[in-house]
XYZ file of C-alpha atoms in Angstrom:
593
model
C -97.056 64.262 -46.359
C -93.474 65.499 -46.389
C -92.816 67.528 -49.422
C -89.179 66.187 -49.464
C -90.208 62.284 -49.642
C -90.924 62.748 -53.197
C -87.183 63.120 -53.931
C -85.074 59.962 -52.936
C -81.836 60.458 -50.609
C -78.141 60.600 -52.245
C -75.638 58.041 -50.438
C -72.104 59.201 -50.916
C -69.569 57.725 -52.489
C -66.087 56.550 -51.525
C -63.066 57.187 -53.477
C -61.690 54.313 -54.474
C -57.835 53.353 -52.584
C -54.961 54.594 -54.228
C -52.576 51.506 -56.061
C -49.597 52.186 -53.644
C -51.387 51.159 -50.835
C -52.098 47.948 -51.400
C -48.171 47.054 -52.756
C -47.175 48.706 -49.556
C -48.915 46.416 -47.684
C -47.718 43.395 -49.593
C -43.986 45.194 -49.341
C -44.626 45.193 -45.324
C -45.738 41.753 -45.226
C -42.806 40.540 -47.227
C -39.880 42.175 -45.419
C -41.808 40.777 -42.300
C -41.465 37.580 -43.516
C -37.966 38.432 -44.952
C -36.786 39.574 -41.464
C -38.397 36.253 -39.615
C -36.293 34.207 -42.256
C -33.456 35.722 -41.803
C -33.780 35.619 -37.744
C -34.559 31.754 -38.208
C -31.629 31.350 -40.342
C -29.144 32.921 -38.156
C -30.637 31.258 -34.830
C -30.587 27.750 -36.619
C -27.626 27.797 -39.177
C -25.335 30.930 -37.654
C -26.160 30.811 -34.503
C -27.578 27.517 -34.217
C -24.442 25.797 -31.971
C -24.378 27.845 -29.636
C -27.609 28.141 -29.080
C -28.387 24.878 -28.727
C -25.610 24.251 -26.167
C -26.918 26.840 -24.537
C -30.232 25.253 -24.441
C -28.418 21.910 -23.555
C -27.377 23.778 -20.225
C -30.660 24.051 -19.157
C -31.396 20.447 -18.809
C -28.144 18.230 -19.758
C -25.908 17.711 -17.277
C -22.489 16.045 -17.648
C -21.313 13.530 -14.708
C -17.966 12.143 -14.607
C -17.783 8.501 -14.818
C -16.003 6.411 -12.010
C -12.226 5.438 -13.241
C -10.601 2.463 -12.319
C -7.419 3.317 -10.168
C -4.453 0.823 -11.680
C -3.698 -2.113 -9.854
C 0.037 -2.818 -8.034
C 1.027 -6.205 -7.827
C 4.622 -7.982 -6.736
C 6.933 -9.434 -9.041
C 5.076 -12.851 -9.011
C 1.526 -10.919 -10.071
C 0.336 -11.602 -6.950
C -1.974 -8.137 -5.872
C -0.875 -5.140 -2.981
C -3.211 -2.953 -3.714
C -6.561 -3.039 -5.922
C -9.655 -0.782 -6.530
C -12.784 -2.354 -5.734
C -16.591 -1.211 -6.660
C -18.301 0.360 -3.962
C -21.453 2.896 -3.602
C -21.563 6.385 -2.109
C -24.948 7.171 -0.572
C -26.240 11.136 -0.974
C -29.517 13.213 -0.044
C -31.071 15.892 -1.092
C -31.067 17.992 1.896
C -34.633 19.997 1.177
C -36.453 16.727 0.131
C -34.888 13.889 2.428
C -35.317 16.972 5.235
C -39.053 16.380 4.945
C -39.108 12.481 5.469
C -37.934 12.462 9.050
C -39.970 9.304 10.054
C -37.587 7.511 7.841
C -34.344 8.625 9.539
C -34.390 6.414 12.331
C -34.180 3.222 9.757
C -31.749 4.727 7.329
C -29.203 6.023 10.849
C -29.451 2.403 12.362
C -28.437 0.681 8.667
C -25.824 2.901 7.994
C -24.327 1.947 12.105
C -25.158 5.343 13.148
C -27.207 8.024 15.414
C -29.771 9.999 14.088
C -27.968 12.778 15.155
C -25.046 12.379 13.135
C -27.308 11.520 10.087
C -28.255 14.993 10.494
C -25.521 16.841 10.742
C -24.238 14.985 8.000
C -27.175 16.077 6.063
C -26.733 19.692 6.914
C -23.311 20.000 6.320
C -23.561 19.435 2.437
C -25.060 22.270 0.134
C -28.702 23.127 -0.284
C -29.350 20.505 -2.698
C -26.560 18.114 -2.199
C -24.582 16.330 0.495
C -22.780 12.977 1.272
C -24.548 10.477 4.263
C -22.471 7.869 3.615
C -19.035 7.006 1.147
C -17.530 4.178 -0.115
C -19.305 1.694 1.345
C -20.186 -1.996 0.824
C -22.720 -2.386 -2.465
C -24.883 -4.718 -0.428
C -25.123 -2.235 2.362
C -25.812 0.536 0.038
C -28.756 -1.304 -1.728
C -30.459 -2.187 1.436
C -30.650 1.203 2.318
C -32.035 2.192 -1.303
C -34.511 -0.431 -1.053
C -36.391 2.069 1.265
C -37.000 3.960 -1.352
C -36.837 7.776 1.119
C -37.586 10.251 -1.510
C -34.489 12.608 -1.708
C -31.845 10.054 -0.870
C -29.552 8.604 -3.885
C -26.059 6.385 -4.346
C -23.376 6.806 -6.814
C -20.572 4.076 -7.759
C -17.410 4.460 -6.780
C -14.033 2.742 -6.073
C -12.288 2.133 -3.206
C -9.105 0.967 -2.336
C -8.060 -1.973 -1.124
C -5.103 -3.383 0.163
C -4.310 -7.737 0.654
C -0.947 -7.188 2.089
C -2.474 -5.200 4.946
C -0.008 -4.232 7.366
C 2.521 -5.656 6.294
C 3.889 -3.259 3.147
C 1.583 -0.489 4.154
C 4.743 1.980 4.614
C 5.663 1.136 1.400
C 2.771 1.038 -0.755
C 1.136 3.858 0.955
C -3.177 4.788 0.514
C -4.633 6.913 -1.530
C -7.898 9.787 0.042
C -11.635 8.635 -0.555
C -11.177 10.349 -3.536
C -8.942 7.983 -4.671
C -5.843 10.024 -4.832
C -2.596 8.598 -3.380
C -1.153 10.648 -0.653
C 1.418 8.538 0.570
C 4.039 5.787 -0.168
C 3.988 4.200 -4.045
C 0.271 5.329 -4.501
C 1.444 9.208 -4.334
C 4.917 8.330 -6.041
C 3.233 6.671 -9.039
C -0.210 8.567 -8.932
C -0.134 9.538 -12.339
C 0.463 6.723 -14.106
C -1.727 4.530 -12.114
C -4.551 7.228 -12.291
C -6.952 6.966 -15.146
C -9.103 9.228 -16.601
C -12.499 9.920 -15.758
C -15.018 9.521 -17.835
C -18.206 11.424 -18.635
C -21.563 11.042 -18.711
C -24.389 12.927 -20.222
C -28.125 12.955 -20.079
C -31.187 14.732 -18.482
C -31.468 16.047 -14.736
C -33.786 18.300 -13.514
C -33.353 21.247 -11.872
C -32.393 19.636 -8.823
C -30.150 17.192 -10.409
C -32.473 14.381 -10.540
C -31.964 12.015 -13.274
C -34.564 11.621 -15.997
C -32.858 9.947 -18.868
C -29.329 8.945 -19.949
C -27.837 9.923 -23.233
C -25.049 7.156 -22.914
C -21.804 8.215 -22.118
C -20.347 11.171 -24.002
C -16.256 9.761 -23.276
C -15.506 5.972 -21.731
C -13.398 6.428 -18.745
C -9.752 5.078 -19.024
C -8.383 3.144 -16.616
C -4.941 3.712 -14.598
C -2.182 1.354 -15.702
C -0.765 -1.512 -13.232
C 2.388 -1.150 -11.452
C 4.401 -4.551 -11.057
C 7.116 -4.201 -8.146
C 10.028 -6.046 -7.717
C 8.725 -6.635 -4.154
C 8.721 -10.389 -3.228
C 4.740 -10.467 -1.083
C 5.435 -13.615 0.704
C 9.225 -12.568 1.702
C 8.026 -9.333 2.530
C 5.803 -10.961 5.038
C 8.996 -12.894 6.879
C 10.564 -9.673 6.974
C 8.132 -8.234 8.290
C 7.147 -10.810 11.010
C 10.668 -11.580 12.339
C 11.120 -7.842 12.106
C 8.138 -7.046 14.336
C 8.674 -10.416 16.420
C 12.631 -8.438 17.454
C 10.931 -5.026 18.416
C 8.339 -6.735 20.370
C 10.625 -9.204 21.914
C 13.500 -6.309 22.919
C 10.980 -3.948 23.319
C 12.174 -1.070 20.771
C 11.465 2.133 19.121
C 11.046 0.722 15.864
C 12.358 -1.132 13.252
C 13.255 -1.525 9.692
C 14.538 -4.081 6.688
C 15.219 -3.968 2.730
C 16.572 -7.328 1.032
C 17.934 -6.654 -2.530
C 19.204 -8.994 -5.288
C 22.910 -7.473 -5.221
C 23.040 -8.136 -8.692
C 20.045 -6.040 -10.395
C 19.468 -4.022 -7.427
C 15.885 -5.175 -7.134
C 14.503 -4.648 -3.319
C 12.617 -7.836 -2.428
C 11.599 -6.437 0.633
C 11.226 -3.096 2.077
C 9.607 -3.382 5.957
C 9.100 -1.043 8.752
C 7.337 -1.640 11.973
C 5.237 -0.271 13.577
C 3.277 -0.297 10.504
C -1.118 0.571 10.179
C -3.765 -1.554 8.524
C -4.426 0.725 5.258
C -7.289 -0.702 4.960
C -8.605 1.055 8.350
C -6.816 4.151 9.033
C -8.340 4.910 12.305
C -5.680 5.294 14.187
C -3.294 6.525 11.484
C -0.268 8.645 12.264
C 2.757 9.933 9.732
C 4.580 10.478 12.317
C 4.931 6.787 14.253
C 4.118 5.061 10.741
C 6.478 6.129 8.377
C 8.567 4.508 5.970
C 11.531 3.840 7.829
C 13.489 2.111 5.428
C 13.989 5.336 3.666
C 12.957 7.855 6.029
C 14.801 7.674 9.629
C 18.592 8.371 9.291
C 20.966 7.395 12.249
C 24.683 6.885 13.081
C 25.403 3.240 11.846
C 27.759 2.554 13.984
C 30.307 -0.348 12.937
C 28.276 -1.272 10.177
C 30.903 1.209 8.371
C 34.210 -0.466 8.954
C 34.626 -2.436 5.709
C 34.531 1.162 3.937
C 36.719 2.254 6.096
C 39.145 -0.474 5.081
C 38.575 -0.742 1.241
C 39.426 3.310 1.192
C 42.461 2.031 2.713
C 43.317 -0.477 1.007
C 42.597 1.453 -2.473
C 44.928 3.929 -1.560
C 47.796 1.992 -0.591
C 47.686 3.454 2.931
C 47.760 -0.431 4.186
C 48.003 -3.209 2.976
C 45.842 -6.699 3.059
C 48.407 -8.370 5.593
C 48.779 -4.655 8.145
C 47.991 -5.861 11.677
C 47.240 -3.372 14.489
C 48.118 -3.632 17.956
C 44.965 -2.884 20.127
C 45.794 -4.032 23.632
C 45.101 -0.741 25.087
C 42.068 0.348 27.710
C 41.767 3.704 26.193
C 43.491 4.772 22.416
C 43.201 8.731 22.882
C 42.012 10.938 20.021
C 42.165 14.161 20.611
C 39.652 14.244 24.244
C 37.739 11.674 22.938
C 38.801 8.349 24.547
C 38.154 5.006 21.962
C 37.498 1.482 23.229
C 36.707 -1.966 22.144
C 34.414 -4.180 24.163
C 36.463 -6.931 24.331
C 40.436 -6.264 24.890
C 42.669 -7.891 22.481
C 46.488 -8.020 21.033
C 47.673 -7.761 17.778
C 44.691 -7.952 14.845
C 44.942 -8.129 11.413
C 41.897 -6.684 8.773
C 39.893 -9.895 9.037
C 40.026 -9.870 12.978
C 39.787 -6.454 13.333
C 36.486 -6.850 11.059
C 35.284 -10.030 13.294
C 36.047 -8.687 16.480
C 34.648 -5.593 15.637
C 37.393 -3.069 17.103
C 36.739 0.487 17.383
C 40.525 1.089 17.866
C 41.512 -0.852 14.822
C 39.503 0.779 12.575
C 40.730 4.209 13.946
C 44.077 3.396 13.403
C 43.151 2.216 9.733
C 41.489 5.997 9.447
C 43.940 8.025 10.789
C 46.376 6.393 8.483
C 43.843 7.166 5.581
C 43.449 10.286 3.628
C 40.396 12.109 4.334
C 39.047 12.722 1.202
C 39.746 9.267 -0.128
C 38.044 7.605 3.032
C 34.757 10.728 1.934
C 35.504 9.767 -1.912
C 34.583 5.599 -1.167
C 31.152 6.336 0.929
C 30.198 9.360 -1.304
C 30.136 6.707 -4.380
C 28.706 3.736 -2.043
C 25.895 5.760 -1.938
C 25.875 8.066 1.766
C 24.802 11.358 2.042
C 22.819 11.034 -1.038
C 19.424 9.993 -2.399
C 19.297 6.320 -3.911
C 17.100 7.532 -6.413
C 13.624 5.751 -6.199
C 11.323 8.423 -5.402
C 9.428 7.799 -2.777
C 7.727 10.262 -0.660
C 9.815 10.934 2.299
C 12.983 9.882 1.760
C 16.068 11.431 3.325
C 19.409 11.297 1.858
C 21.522 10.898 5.280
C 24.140 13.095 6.107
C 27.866 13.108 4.776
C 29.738 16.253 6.082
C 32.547 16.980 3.077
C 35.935 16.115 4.298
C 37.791 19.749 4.477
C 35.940 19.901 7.977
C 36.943 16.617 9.460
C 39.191 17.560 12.168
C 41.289 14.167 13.677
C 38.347 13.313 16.773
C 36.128 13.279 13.090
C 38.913 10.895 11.021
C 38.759 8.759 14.010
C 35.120 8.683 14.377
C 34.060 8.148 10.850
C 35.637 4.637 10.698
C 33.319 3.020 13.270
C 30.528 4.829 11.775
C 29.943 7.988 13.776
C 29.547 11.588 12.567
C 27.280 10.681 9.678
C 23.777 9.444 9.027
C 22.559 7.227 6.719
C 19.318 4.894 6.169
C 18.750 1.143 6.118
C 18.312 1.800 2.266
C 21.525 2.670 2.026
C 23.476 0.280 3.920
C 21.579 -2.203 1.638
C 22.667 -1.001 -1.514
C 26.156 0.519 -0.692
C 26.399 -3.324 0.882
C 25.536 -4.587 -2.276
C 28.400 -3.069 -3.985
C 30.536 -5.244 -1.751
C 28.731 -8.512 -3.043
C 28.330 -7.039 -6.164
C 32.398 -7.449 -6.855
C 32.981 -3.995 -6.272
C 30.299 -2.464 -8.248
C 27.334 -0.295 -7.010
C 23.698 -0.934 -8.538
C 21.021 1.320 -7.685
C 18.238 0.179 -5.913
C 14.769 0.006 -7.546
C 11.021 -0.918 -6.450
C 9.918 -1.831 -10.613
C 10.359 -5.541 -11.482
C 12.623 -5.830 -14.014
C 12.471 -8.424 -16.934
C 15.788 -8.734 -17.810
C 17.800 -7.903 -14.952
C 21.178 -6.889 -15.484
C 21.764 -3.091 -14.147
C 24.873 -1.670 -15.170
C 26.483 0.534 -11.653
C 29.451 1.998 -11.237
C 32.954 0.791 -9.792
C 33.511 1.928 -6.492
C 35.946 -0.630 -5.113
C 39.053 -2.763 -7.319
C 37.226 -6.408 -7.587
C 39.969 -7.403 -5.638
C 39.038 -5.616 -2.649
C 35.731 -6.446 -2.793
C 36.879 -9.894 -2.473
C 39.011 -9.834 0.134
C 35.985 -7.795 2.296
C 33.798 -11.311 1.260
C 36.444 -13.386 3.137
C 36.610 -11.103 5.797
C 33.153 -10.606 6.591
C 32.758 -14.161 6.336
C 34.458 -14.517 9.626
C 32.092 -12.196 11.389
C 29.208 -15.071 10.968
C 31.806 -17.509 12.140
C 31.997 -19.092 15.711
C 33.796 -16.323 17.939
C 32.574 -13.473 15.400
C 30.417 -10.902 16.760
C 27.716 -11.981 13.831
C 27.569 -15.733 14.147
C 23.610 -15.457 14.901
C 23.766 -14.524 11.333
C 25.082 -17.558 10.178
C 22.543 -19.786 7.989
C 23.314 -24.202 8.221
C 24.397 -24.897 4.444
C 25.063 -21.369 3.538
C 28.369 -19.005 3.523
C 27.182 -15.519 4.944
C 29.098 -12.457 4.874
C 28.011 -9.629 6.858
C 28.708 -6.599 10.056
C 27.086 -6.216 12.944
C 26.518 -2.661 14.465
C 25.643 -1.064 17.799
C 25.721 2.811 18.000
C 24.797 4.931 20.543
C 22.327 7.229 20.244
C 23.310 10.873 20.353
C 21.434 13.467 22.765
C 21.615 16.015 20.461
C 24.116 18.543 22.914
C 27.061 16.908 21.996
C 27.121 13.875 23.909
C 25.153 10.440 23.905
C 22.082 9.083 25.736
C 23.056 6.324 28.412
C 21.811 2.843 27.624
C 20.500 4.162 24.548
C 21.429 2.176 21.133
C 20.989 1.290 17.774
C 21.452 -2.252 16.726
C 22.260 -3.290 13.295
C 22.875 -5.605 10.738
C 24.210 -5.986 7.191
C 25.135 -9.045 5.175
C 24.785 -11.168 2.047
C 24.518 -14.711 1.034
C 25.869 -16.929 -0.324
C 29.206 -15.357 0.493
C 30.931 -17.275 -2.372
C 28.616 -16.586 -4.899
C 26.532 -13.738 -3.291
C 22.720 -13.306 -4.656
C 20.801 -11.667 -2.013
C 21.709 -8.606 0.625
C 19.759 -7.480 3.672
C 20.349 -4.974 6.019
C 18.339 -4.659 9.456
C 17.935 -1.934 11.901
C 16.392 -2.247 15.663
C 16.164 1.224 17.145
C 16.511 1.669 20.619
C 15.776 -1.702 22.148
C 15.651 -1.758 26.086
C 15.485 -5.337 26.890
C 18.190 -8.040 26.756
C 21.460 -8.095 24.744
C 20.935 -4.653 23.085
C 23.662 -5.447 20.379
C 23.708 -5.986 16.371
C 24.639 -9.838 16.729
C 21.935 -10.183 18.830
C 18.524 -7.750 17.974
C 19.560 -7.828 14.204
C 21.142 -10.589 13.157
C 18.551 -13.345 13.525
C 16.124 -11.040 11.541
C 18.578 -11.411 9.192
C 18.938 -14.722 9.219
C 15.135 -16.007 9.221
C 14.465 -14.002 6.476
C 17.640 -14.533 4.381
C 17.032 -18.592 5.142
C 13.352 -18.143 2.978
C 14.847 -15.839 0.869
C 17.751 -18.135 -0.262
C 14.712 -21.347 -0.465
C 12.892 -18.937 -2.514
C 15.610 -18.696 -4.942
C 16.189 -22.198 -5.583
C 19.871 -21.740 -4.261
C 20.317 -25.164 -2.744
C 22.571 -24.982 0.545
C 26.393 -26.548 0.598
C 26.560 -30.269 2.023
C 29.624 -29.351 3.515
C 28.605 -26.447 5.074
C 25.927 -28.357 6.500
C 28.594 -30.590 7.966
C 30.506 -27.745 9.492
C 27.015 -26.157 10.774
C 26.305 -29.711 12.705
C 29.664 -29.598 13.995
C 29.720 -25.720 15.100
C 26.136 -26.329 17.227
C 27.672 -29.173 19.988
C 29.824 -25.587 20.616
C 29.122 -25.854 24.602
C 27.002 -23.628 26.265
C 29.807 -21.318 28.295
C 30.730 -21.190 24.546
C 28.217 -19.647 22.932
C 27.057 -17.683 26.306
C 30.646 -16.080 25.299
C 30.240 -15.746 22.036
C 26.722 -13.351 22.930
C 29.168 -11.475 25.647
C 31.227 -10.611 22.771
C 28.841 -8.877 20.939
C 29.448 -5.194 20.468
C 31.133 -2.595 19.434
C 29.471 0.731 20.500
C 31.858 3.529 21.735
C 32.438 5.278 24.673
């Protein structure tokens, strides 16, 4: 037995913890708690915005909305341009990449080769690029219905144009992103773009949707754009415009008819024009607005400013005559010559007959600065003031440099440049009793433009009566002249210049200008055939009937009812025999050698 197992063991004892301990524990665990409180209140009350926007970047995503681009319409409401709902196909390059057996179907609906499907596919980003845009809804859905993983649409608008061809210089296009780049669509951009709207909701992280949040701001549309343009007069402007080119076989071609009273423009034409509705083939260059854009030498188109400088002035007076029976009237080296020799001419013949030497005489007698003072306010060698894209403002050199060849010159309309705009609406001060109105595209309610005086009423007058005779048998206009309606107006033939001082043979410009009714004018077109190389290559003849088709539906438009008289004196003026009227054509002209 062990001697010690009699005496039992001793277990030790543990001093008990001290008081701090424990509190310092609880002290701990409450400024823990303390601190996570504090954390949570700054992430959710201080910080709690921003953080969640920041967590909203993760997985919102904000898409703009499509925007409806504002519509343009003519005076009568009737639409030239519109924005119509269409779909814009896109891919996922890594996902649609892996469904190849499905790219034969999806190339032959969207009309093309597999080959360009793909390098339309790679040419986008890694996770994003366009197949197909703008097209038809219809088309677009069929090719959804596959259902090819990878492969999504988005709406759109496109824009569309009903006038087609026939006001596409004027109205211009916009780009596929519905931007306007040309004509009234980049003029009036702003106000007939709206603004986009937005949309929010959840993508993945490939852009996928998940699950809209409704739109976070409603898109706002463009506003609409009323034009004084007349649609269905533009369209016989255009046609009989594009029926002279094609018929003399010309450069080109342009037109503007204004009310001479508000300045309105009806119509504004140019041909060659494009389809903007498929701009294949487009060009700036050969499909301009010509109207505003291409500038020549008007030739004798001029004349009647020539005269009212004169006549304002006191340099001659309404009864002068001028004796013209001359081969050859000498200005400095420049021999001047009419087309058809004649006597002794007063204003209204020399106007009718369309003399180059009468008018030079008229000039010569005319201070230069008063002769630059009359076509500086009618408008030359400055812009009219609409805006649009492309416009030129035509040359007017300033008088201190005209030497006498240049005094001479000026009066038949040579040594300046001007536009069919222009002639329109510094032709319209004529009709317009004297006083000029700018021109202007926006329809106006209450018409009624105030212009400014550029000619005594009395002059502008006697220019009526005078230009009246120009439509008349034996006047160089007379296929101008309208049955039942007095028409005032100048024909013009200019040669072109070569640009080294001299002028291309056989190479013109044919114009006309007028208004109707003469006694009580309304309406005032001017026309412009450039370089025609087929038949009669004068203003009476390429011009003139453009003029008078589309004055005749103009003036039926209107309501103005045609004089039963005049209709009398039309009857009588077409049993004219045909020697007659084959001299009345040979008479035609008034381009300078």
């Amino acid at each position: 037995m062990n001697p010690t197992s009699a005496h039992p063991a001793k277990i030790p004892v543990r001093a008990a913890l001290p008081a701090w301990r424990a509190t310092a524990v609880w002290a701990a665990v409450t400024l823990a708690f303390a601190t996570i409180m504090v954390q949570a209140w700054r992430a959710q009350v201080e910080h709690g915005q921003f953080l969640r926007d920041q967590g909203a970047q993760r997985y919102l995503r904000h898409f703009p909305l499509p925007v409806q681009r504002g519509s343009i319409f003519d005076r009568h409401g009737k639409p030239l341009a519109l924005s119509v709902p269409v779909k814009t196909l896109w891919v996922d390059p890594q996902i649609f990449s892996q469904q190849h057996q499905k790219w034969p179907q999806v190339a032959a609906d969207l009309g093309i080769s597999v080959n360009e499907l793909q390098t339309r596919v790679h040419n986008g980003g890694s996770h994003f690029a366009f197949i197909a845009r703008q097209i038809d809804p219809e088309r677009a859905e069929k090719i959804t219905a596959l259902r090819v993983p990878g492969l999504y649409s988005l709406n759109e608008n496109r824009r569309y144009y009903p006038a087609g061809s026939i006001a596409a210089p004027l109205i211009g296009f916009t780009n596929v992103d519905g931007n306007g780049i040309e004509g009234l669509e980049l003029a009036y951009n702003q106000w007939l773009t709206g603004k986009a709207g937005e949309e929010t909701g959840l993508r993945d992280n490939y852009g996928h949707p998940l699950s809209l949040r409704g739109p976070a701001h409603a898109a706002q549309p463009g506003k609409a754009l009323t034009l004084s343009i007349d649609r269905h007069l533009q369209y016989v402007a255009y046609t009989s415009l594009a029926s002279a080119v094609q018929r003399f076989q010309a450069r080109s071609g342009a037109a503007v008819l204004m009310d001479a009273q508000s300045g309105e423009v009806l119509a504004m034409v140019s041909y060659p024009a494009f389809n903007p509705n498929d701009r294949s083939d487009y060009q700036a260059a050969l499909y301009n607005n010509r109207a505003i854009a291409d500038t020549f030498e008007p030739g004798s188109v001029m004349k009647p400013f020539t005269i009212a400088a004169a006549l304002d002035d006191q340099s001659i007076q309404p009864d002068a005559t001028f004796n013209v029976n001359t081969n050859c009237f000498r200005v400095a080296r420049f021999c001047i010559q009419d087309d058809v020799r004649h006597n002794n001419l007063d204003l209204a013949q020399v106007l009718k007959y369309s003399s180059n030497i009468g008018a030079a005489k008229i000039s010569l007698r005319t201070p230069p600065a008063d002769l630059f003072h009359m076509l500086r306010q009618a408008g030359f060698g400055q812009s009219s003031g609409l805006g649009l894209p492309g416009e030129s403002s035509g040359t007017l050199p300033a008088w201190q440099g005209w030497d006498i060849a240049r005094r001479a010159a000026m009066a038949y309309g040579y040594g300046l440049s001007v536009t069919p705009l222009q002639l329109a609406a510094a032709y319209g001060a004529i009709a317009n009793q004297g006083v000029y109105v700018a021109p202007t595209l926006i329809r106006q309610e209450n018409p009624g433009a105030k212009g400014t005086r550029i000619m005594p009423a009395a002059t502008a007058a006697r220019l009526t009566q005078w230009l009246t005779g120009v439509t008349g048998p034996g006047g160089t206009g007379f296929l101008a002249s309208i049955p039942g309606y007095s028409v005032a107006g100048k024909t013009g033939t200019s040669i072109i210049a070569n640009g080294k001082g001299g002028f291309h043979k056989n190479q013109v410009n044919t114009t006309f200008v007028g208004f109707a009714p003469a006694r009580n004018p309304r309406l005032v077109m001017a026309v412009v055939v450039r370089g025609p190389t087929q038949g009669w290559r004068y203003g009476g003849v390429v011009a003139a009937p453009v003029f008078r088709v589309t004055m005749a539906a103009a003036l039926q438009s209107m309501g103005i009812q045609p004089n039963p008289a005049l209709l009398e004196s039309a009857t009588a003026a077409h049993q004219a025999s045909a020697s007659e009227t084959q001299r009345w054509a040979e008479g035609v002209g008034d381009a300078a050698h």
